[in-house]
Amino acid sequence: ERAAFVRPGGSRGVESTASILASVKEQEAQFEKLTRALEEERRHVSAQLERVRVSPQDATPCAPWARAAPPGG
């Protein structure tokens, strides 16, 4: 039989440990999701930079603040 961690005063230690473990697993899943999103964004930016390096004369700014103001605006 396996011994369970029990603090004096009942099973609160086991519940607390289970709660912490569930929280850690949730954080791990969130970290993996964010890591995948970050890697996808890195690939996207890398591809944009590669296009600019290949043909800088054809490159146009993507950011609205990098464009010239419209005439009369």
mmCIF file of C-alpha atoms in Angstrom:
data_model
loop_
_atom_site.group_PDB
_atom_site.id
_atom_site.type_symbol
_atom_site.label_atom_id
_atom_site.label_comp_id
_atom_site.label_asym_id
_atom_site.label_seq_id
_atom_site.Cartn_x
_atom_site.Cartn_y
_atom_site.Cartn_z
ATOM 1 C CA GLU A 1 0.000 0.000 0.000
ATOM 2 C CA ARG A 2 1.316 3.423 -0.909
ATOM 3 C CA ALA A 3 1.613 6.037 1.768
ATOM 4 C CA ALA A 4 -0.106 9.347 1.084
ATOM 5 C CA PHE A 5 1.179 12.673 2.293
ATOM 6 C CA VAL A 6 -1.180 13.787 5.022
ATOM 7 C CA ARG A 7 -0.578 16.793 7.182
ATOM 8 C CA PRO A 8 -1.586 16.700 10.792
ATOM 9 C CA GLY A 9 -5.241 17.581 10.953
ATOM 10 C CA GLY A 10 -6.614 15.416 8.168
ATOM 11 C CA SER A 11 -6.373 15.054 4.410
ATOM 12 C CA ARG A 12 -5.809 18.740 3.636
ATOM 13 C CA GLY A 13 -2.203 18.032 2.633
ATOM 14 C CA VAL A 14 -3.308 15.545 -0.015
ATOM 15 C CA GLU A 15 -5.961 17.938 -1.333
ATOM 16 C CA SER A 16 -3.488 20.797 -1.358
ATOM 17 C CA THR A 17 -0.900 18.683 -3.177
ATOM 18 C CA ALA A 18 -3.488 17.604 -5.748
ATOM 19 C CA SER A 19 -4.550 21.209 -6.221
ATOM 20 C CA ILE A 20 -0.951 22.336 -6.712
ATOM 21 C CA LEU A 21 -0.326 19.503 -9.178
ATOM 22 C CA ALA A 22 -3.438 20.420 -11.173
ATOM 23 C CA SER A 23 -2.332 24.054 -11.237
ATOM 24 C CA VAL A 24 1.164 23.111 -12.406
ATOM 25 C CA LYS A 25 -0.254 20.893 -15.169
ATOM 26 C CA GLU A 26 -2.527 23.738 -16.297
ATOM 27 C CA GLN A 27 0.430 26.143 -16.333
ATOM 28 C CA GLU A 28 2.504 23.636 -18.315
ATOM 29 C CA ALA A 29 -0.256 23.357 -20.915
ATOM 30 C CA GLN A 30 -0.514 27.142 -21.137
ATOM 31 C CA PHE A 31 3.277 27.421 -21.459
ATOM 32 C CA GLU A 32 3.302 24.879 -24.303
ATOM 33 C CA LYS A 33 0.497 26.752 -26.085
ATOM 34 C CA LEU A 34 2.323 30.082 -25.741
ATOM 35 C CA THR A 35 5.582 28.485 -26.868
ATOM 36 C CA ARG A 36 3.899 27.181 -30.033
ATOM 37 C CA ALA A 37 2.334 30.601 -30.718
ATOM 38 C CA LEU A 38 5.669 32.327 -30.175
ATOM 39 C CA GLU A 39 7.435 29.913 -32.526
ATOM 40 C CA GLU A 40 4.752 30.478 -35.173
ATOM 41 C CA GLU A 41 5.182 34.250 -34.845
ATOM 42 C CA ARG A 42 8.965 33.870 -35.060
ATOM 43 C CA ARG A 43 8.625 31.909 -38.310
ATOM 44 C CA HIS A 44 6.230 34.528 -39.689
ATOM 45 C CA VAL A 45 8.587 37.415 -38.874
ATOM 46 C CA SER A 46 11.557 35.466 -40.209
ATOM 47 C CA ALA A 47 9.743 34.905 -43.516
ATOM 48 C CA GLN A 48 8.901 38.618 -43.739
ATOM 49 C CA LEU A 49 12.525 39.561 -43.111
ATOM 50 C CA GLU A 50 13.698 37.079 -45.723
ATOM 51 C CA ARG A 51 11.347 38.621 -48.317
ATOM 52 C CA VAL A 52 12.718 42.084 -47.537
ATOM 53 C CA ARG A 53 16.305 40.830 -47.821
ATOM 54 C CA VAL A 54 15.600 39.165 -51.171
ATOM 55 C CA SER A 55 13.947 42.166 -52.833
ATOM 56 C CA PRO A 56 14.250 45.381 -50.811
ATOM 57 C CA GLN A 57 13.122 47.560 -53.744
ATOM 58 C CA ASP A 58 9.742 45.787 -53.778
ATOM 59 C CA ALA A 59 9.273 45.803 -50.016
ATOM 60 C CA THR A 60 6.543 47.981 -48.596
ATOM 61 C CA PRO A 61 6.107 48.798 -44.925
ATOM 62 C CA CYS A 62 3.540 46.630 -43.178
ATOM 63 C CA ALA A 63 3.045 48.858 -40.167
ATOM 64 C CA PRO A 64 0.509 51.700 -40.506
ATOM 65 C CA TRP A 65 2.830 54.093 -38.669
ATOM 66 C CA ALA A 66 5.581 53.430 -41.232
ATOM 67 C CA ARG A 67 3.516 54.627 -44.198
ATOM 68 C CA ALA A 68 3.472 58.178 -45.422
ATOM 69 C CA ALA A 69 0.463 60.270 -44.489
ATOM 70 C CA PRO A 70 -2.182 60.505 -47.237
ATOM 71 C CA PRO A 71 -2.219 63.731 -49.272
ATOM 72 C CA GLY A 72 -4.140 66.441 -47.481
ATOM 73 C CA GLY A 73 -4.217 64.353 -44.317
#
